[in-house]
Amino acid sequence: MSVHCSAISAWNALSELGDLVKCPAKDRVEFIEDCKSGKYDGVVVICDRAPSSIAVTGKYDHALIQELPKSLKFICHNGGFRTGGLPSLTSYPYS
């Protein structure tokens, strides 16, 4: 219980740094469509809670990375990084 409360407190504390946006997408196709539509334009950090998020994003491969918002600066990944995206990430057009 205290771990959960601590996580909620930490999440809420982040709101002092900027707007927090939760991803309501149910699968990878929906997430990519949301990215294409501009829903996440302005997002600078993704906090990925693996393994629970893998059902939504899948691997960070070229197909996914090319659709991420151009404002993105960091992907904070909690768990083993899903391979396949390193070459795409290193060539990502950081603004």
mmCIF file with all atom_site columns, C-alpha atoms in Angstrom:
data_model
loop_
_atom_site.group_PDB
_atom_site.id
_atom_site.type_symbol
_atom_site.label_atom_id
_atom_site.label_alt_id
_atom_site.label_comp_id
_atom_site.label_asym_id
_atom_site.label_entity_id
_atom_site.label_seq_id
_atom_site.pdbx_PDB_ins_code
_atom_site.Cartn_x
_atom_site.Cartn_y
_atom_site.Cartn_z
_atom_site.occupancy
_atom_site.B_iso_or_equiv
_atom_site.pdbx_formal_charge
_atom_site.auth_seq_id
_atom_site.auth_comp_id
_atom_site.auth_asym_id
_atom_site.auth_atom_id
_atom_site.pdbx_PDB_model_num
ATOM 1  C CA . MET A 1 1  ? 0.000  0.000  0.000   1.00 0.00 ? 1  MET A CA 1
ATOM 2  C CA . SER A 1 2  ? 2.727  2.511  0.874   1.00 0.00 ? 2  SER A CA 1
ATOM 3  C CA . VAL A 1 3  ? 4.557  1.778  -2.394  1.00 0.00 ? 3  VAL A CA 1
ATOM 4  C CA . HIS A 1 4  ? 1.390  2.543  -4.361  1.00 0.00 ? 4  HIS A CA 1
ATOM 5  C CA . CYS A 1 5  ? 0.780  5.761  -2.407  1.00 0.00 ? 5  CYS A CA 1
ATOM 6  C CA . SER A 1 6  ? 4.419  6.726  -2.880  1.00 0.00 ? 6  SER A CA 1
ATOM 7  C CA . ALA A 1 7  ? 4.125  6.186  -6.653  1.00 0.00 ? 7  ALA A CA 1
ATOM 8  C CA . ILE A 1 8  ? 0.986  8.326  -6.799  1.00 0.00 ? 8  ILE A CA 1
ATOM 9  C CA . SER A 1 9  ? 2.702  11.056 -4.784  1.00 0.00 ? 9  SER A CA 1
ATOM 10 C CA . ALA A 1 10 ? 5.720  10.961 -7.096  1.00 0.00 ? 10 ALA A CA 1
ATOM 11 C CA . TRP A 1 11 ? 3.474  11.116 -10.185 1.00 0.00 ? 11 TRP A CA 1
ATOM 12 C CA . ASN A 1 12 ? 1.540  14.052 -8.759  1.00 0.00 ? 12 ASN A CA 1
ATOM 13 C CA . ALA A 1 13 ? 4.780  15.857 -7.857  1.00 0.00 ? 13 ALA A CA 1
ATOM 14 C CA . LEU A 1 14 ? 5.792  15.740 -11.521 1.00 0.00 ? 14 LEU A CA 1
ATOM 15 C CA . SER A 1 15 ? 2.849  18.008 -12.331 1.00 0.00 ? 15 SER A CA 1
ATOM 16 C CA . GLU A 1 16 ? 4.904  20.862 -10.866 1.00 0.00 ? 16 GLU A CA 1
ATOM 17 C CA . LEU A 1 17 ? 7.295  20.468 -13.815 1.00 0.00 ? 17 LEU A CA 1
ATOM 18 C CA . GLY A 1 18 ? 4.713  20.400 -16.590 1.00 0.00 ? 18 GLY A CA 1
ATOM 19 C CA . ASP A 1 19 ? 1.422  18.992 -17.802 1.00 0.00 ? 19 ASP A CA 1
ATOM 20 C CA . LEU A 1 20 ? 1.006  15.248 -17.324 1.00 0.00 ? 20 LEU A CA 1
ATOM 21 C CA . VAL A 1 21 ? -0.692 13.411 -20.176 1.00 0.00 ? 21 VAL A CA 1
ATOM 22 C CA . LYS A 1 22 ? -1.913 9.851  -19.785 1.00 0.00 ? 22 LYS A CA 1
ATOM 23 C CA . CYS A 1 23 ? -2.194 7.649  -22.838 1.00 0.00 ? 23 CYS A CA 1
ATOM 24 C CA . PRO A 1 24 ? -5.743 6.306  -23.237 1.00 0.00 ? 24 PRO A CA 1
ATOM 25 C CA . ALA A 1 25 ? -4.902 4.212  -26.329 1.00 0.00 ? 25 ALA A CA 1
ATOM 26 C CA . LYS A 1 26 ? -5.842 0.554  -26.072 1.00 0.00 ? 26 LYS A CA 1
ATOM 27 C CA . ASP A 1 27 ? -3.375 -0.752 -28.668 1.00 0.00 ? 27 ASP A CA 1
ATOM 28 C CA . ARG A 1 28 ? -0.448 0.185  -30.914 1.00 0.00 ? 28 ARG A CA 1
ATOM 29 C CA . VAL A 1 29 ? -2.620 1.158  -33.889 1.00 0.00 ? 29 VAL A CA 1
ATOM 30 C CA . GLU A 1 30 ? -4.628 3.590  -31.760 1.00 0.00 ? 30 GLU A CA 1
ATOM 31 C CA . PHE A 1 31 ? -1.470 5.031  -30.168 1.00 0.00 ? 31 PHE A CA 1
ATOM 32 C CA . ILE A 1 32 ? 0.132  5.637  -33.569 1.00 0.00 ? 32 ILE A CA 1
ATOM 33 C CA . GLU A 1 33 ? -3.076 7.246  -34.861 1.00 0.00 ? 33 GLU A CA 1
ATOM 34 C CA . ASP A 1 34 ? -3.107 9.520  -31.812 1.00 0.00 ? 34 ASP A CA 1
ATOM 35 C CA . CYS A 1 35 ? 0.508  10.489 -32.539 1.00 0.00 ? 35 CYS A CA 1
ATOM 36 C CA . LYS A 1 36 ? -0.296 11.172 -36.206 1.00 0.00 ? 36 LYS A CA 1
ATOM 37 C CA . SER A 1 37 ? -3.292 13.326 -35.254 1.00 0.00 ? 37 SER A CA 1
ATOM 38 C CA . GLY A 1 38 ? -1.090 15.610 -33.147 1.00 0.00 ? 38 GLY A CA 1
ATOM 39 C CA . LYS A 1 39 ? -2.669 14.543 -29.860 1.00 0.00 ? 39 LYS A CA 1
ATOM 40 C CA . TYR A 1 40 ? 0.780  14.377 -28.230 1.00 0.00 ? 40 TYR A CA 1
ATOM 41 C CA . ASP A 1 41 ? 2.382  17.373 -29.945 1.00 0.00 ? 41 ASP A CA 1
ATOM 42 C CA . GLY A 1 42 ? 4.387  19.255 -27.339 1.00 0.00 ? 42 GLY A CA 1
ATOM 43 C CA . VAL A 1 43 ? 5.151  16.147 -25.271 1.00 0.00 ? 43 VAL A CA 1
ATOM 44 C CA . VAL A 1 44 ? 8.835  16.154 -24.320 1.00 0.00 ? 44 VAL A CA 1
ATOM 45 C CA . VAL A 1 45 ? 9.110  13.030 -22.128 1.00 0.00 ? 45 VAL A CA 1
ATOM 46 C CA . ILE A 1 46 ? 7.578  9.572  -22.313 1.00 0.00 ? 46 ILE A CA 1
ATOM 47 C CA . CYS A 1 47 ? 7.559  7.626  -19.061 1.00 0.00 ? 47 CYS A CA 1
ATOM 48 C CA . ASP A 1 48 ? 7.114  4.022  -20.198 1.00 0.00 ? 48 ASP A CA 1
ATOM 49 C CA . ARG A 1 49 ? 5.974  1.578  -17.520 1.00 0.00 ? 49 ARG A CA 1
ATOM 50 C CA . ALA A 1 50 ? 7.080  -1.693 -19.069 1.00 0.00 ? 50 ALA A CA 1
ATOM 51 C CA . PRO A 1 51 ? 5.922  -4.405 -19.235 1.00 0.00 ? 51 PRO A CA 1
ATOM 52 C CA . SER A 1 52 ? 2.352  -3.106 -18.922 1.00 0.00 ? 52 SER A CA 1
ATOM 53 C CA . SER A 1 53 ? 2.752  -0.643 -21.794 1.00 0.00 ? 53 SER A CA 1
ATOM 54 C CA . ILE A 1 54 ? 4.025  -3.165 -24.336 1.00 0.00 ? 54 ILE A CA 1
ATOM 55 C CA . ALA A 1 55 ? 0.429  -4.073 -25.235 1.00 0.00 ? 55 ALA A CA 1
ATOM 56 C CA . VAL A 1 56 ? -0.084 -0.456 -26.289 1.00 0.00 ? 56 VAL A CA 1
ATOM 57 C CA . THR A 1 57 ? 3.202  0.569  -27.909 1.00 0.00 ? 57 THR A CA 1
ATOM 58 C CA . GLY A 1 58 ? 4.845  -2.708 -28.811 1.00 0.00 ? 58 GLY A CA 1
ATOM 59 C CA . LYS A 1 59 ? 8.539  -2.420 -29.532 1.00 0.00 ? 59 LYS A CA 1
ATOM 60 C CA . TYR A 1 60 ? 10.172 0.929  -30.098 1.00 0.00 ? 60 TYR A CA 1
ATOM 61 C CA . ASP A 1 61 ? 10.880 0.180  -33.733 1.00 0.00 ? 61 ASP A CA 1
ATOM 62 C CA . HIS A 1 62 ? 11.184 2.497  -36.722 1.00 0.00 ? 62 HIS A CA 1
ATOM 63 C CA . ALA A 1 63 ? 7.435  2.368  -37.461 1.00 0.00 ? 63 ALA A CA 1
ATOM 64 C CA . LEU A 1 64 ? 6.625  3.660  -33.981 1.00 0.00 ? 64 LEU A CA 1
ATOM 65 C CA . ILE A 1 65 ? 9.522  6.073  -33.562 1.00 0.00 ? 65 ILE A CA 1
ATOM 66 C CA . GLN A 1 66 ? 8.826  7.928  -36.807 1.00 0.00 ? 66 GLN A CA 1
ATOM 67 C CA . GLU A 1 67 ? 5.331  8.780  -35.523 1.00 0.00 ? 67 GLU A CA 1
ATOM 68 C CA . LEU A 1 68 ? 6.365  10.079 -32.088 1.00 0.00 ? 68 LEU A CA 1
ATOM 69 C CA . PRO A 1 69 ? 5.956  13.826 -31.566 1.00 0.00 ? 69 PRO A CA 1
ATOM 70 C CA . LYS A 1 70 ? 8.865  15.876 -32.882 1.00 0.00 ? 70 LYS A CA 1
ATOM 71 C CA . SER A 1 71 ? 8.944  17.707 -29.531 1.00 0.00 ? 71 SER A CA 1
ATOM 72 C CA . LEU A 1 72 ? 10.032 14.486 -27.764 1.00 0.00 ? 72 LEU A CA 1
ATOM 73 C CA . LYS A 1 73 ? 13.404 14.678 -25.989 1.00 0.00 ? 73 LYS A CA 1
ATOM 74 C CA . PHE A 1 74 ? 13.452 11.659 -23.629 1.00 0.00 ? 74 PHE A CA 1
ATOM 75 C CA . ILE A 1 75 ? 11.986 8.202  -23.226 1.00 0.00 ? 75 ILE A CA 1
ATOM 76 C CA . CYS A 1 76 ? 12.235 7.049  -19.609 1.00 0.00 ? 76 CYS A CA 1
ATOM 77 C CA . HIS A 1 77 ? 11.818 3.302  -19.673 1.00 0.00 ? 77 HIS A CA 1
ATOM 78 C CA . ASN A 1 78 ? 11.113 1.330  -16.511 1.00 0.00 ? 78 ASN A CA 1
ATOM 79 C CA . GLY A 1 79 ? 12.331 -2.163 -17.348 1.00 0.00 ? 79 GLY A CA 1
ATOM 80 C CA . GLY A 1 80 ? 14.400 -3.834 -20.020 1.00 0.00 ? 80 GLY A CA 1
ATOM 81 C CA . PHE A 1 81 ? 14.400 -1.716 -23.160 1.00 0.00 ? 81 PHE A CA 1
ATOM 82 C CA . ARG A 1 82 ? 12.555 -3.358 -26.018 1.00 0.00 ? 82 ARG A CA 1
ATOM 83 C CA . THR A 1 83 ? 15.143 -3.946 -28.679 1.00 0.00 ? 83 THR A CA 1
ATOM 84 C CA . GLY A 1 84 ? 14.781 -3.045 -32.294 1.00 0.00 ? 84 GLY A CA 1
ATOM 85 C CA . GLY A 1 85 ? 14.656 0.715  -31.969 1.00 0.00 ? 85 GLY A CA 1
ATOM 86 C CA . LEU A 1 86 ? 18.171 1.807  -31.156 1.00 0.00 ? 86 LEU A CA 1
ATOM 87 C CA . PRO A 1 87 ? 19.139 2.741  -34.739 1.00 0.00 ? 87 PRO A CA 1
ATOM 88 C CA . SER A 1 88 ? 15.857 4.612  -35.165 1.00 0.00 ? 88 SER A CA 1
ATOM 89 C CA . LEU A 1 89 ? 16.228 6.363  -31.820 1.00 0.00 ? 89 LEU A CA 1
ATOM 90 C CA . THR A 1 90 ? 19.760 7.518  -32.559 1.00 0.00 ? 90 THR A CA 1
ATOM 91 C CA . SER A 1 91 ? 18.595 9.069  -35.830 1.00 0.00 ? 91 SER A CA 1
ATOM 92 C CA . TYR A 1 92 ? 15.427 10.619 -34.330 1.00 0.00 ? 92 TYR A CA 1
ATOM 93 C CA . PRO A 1 93 ? 15.064 14.266 -35.422 1.00 0.00 ? 93 PRO A CA 1
ATOM 94 C CA . TYR A 1 94 ? 15.493 15.985 -32.063 1.00 0.00 ? 94 TYR A CA 1
ATOM 95 C CA . SER A 1 95 ? 14.356 19.593 -32.114 1.00 0.00 ? 95 SER A CA 1
#
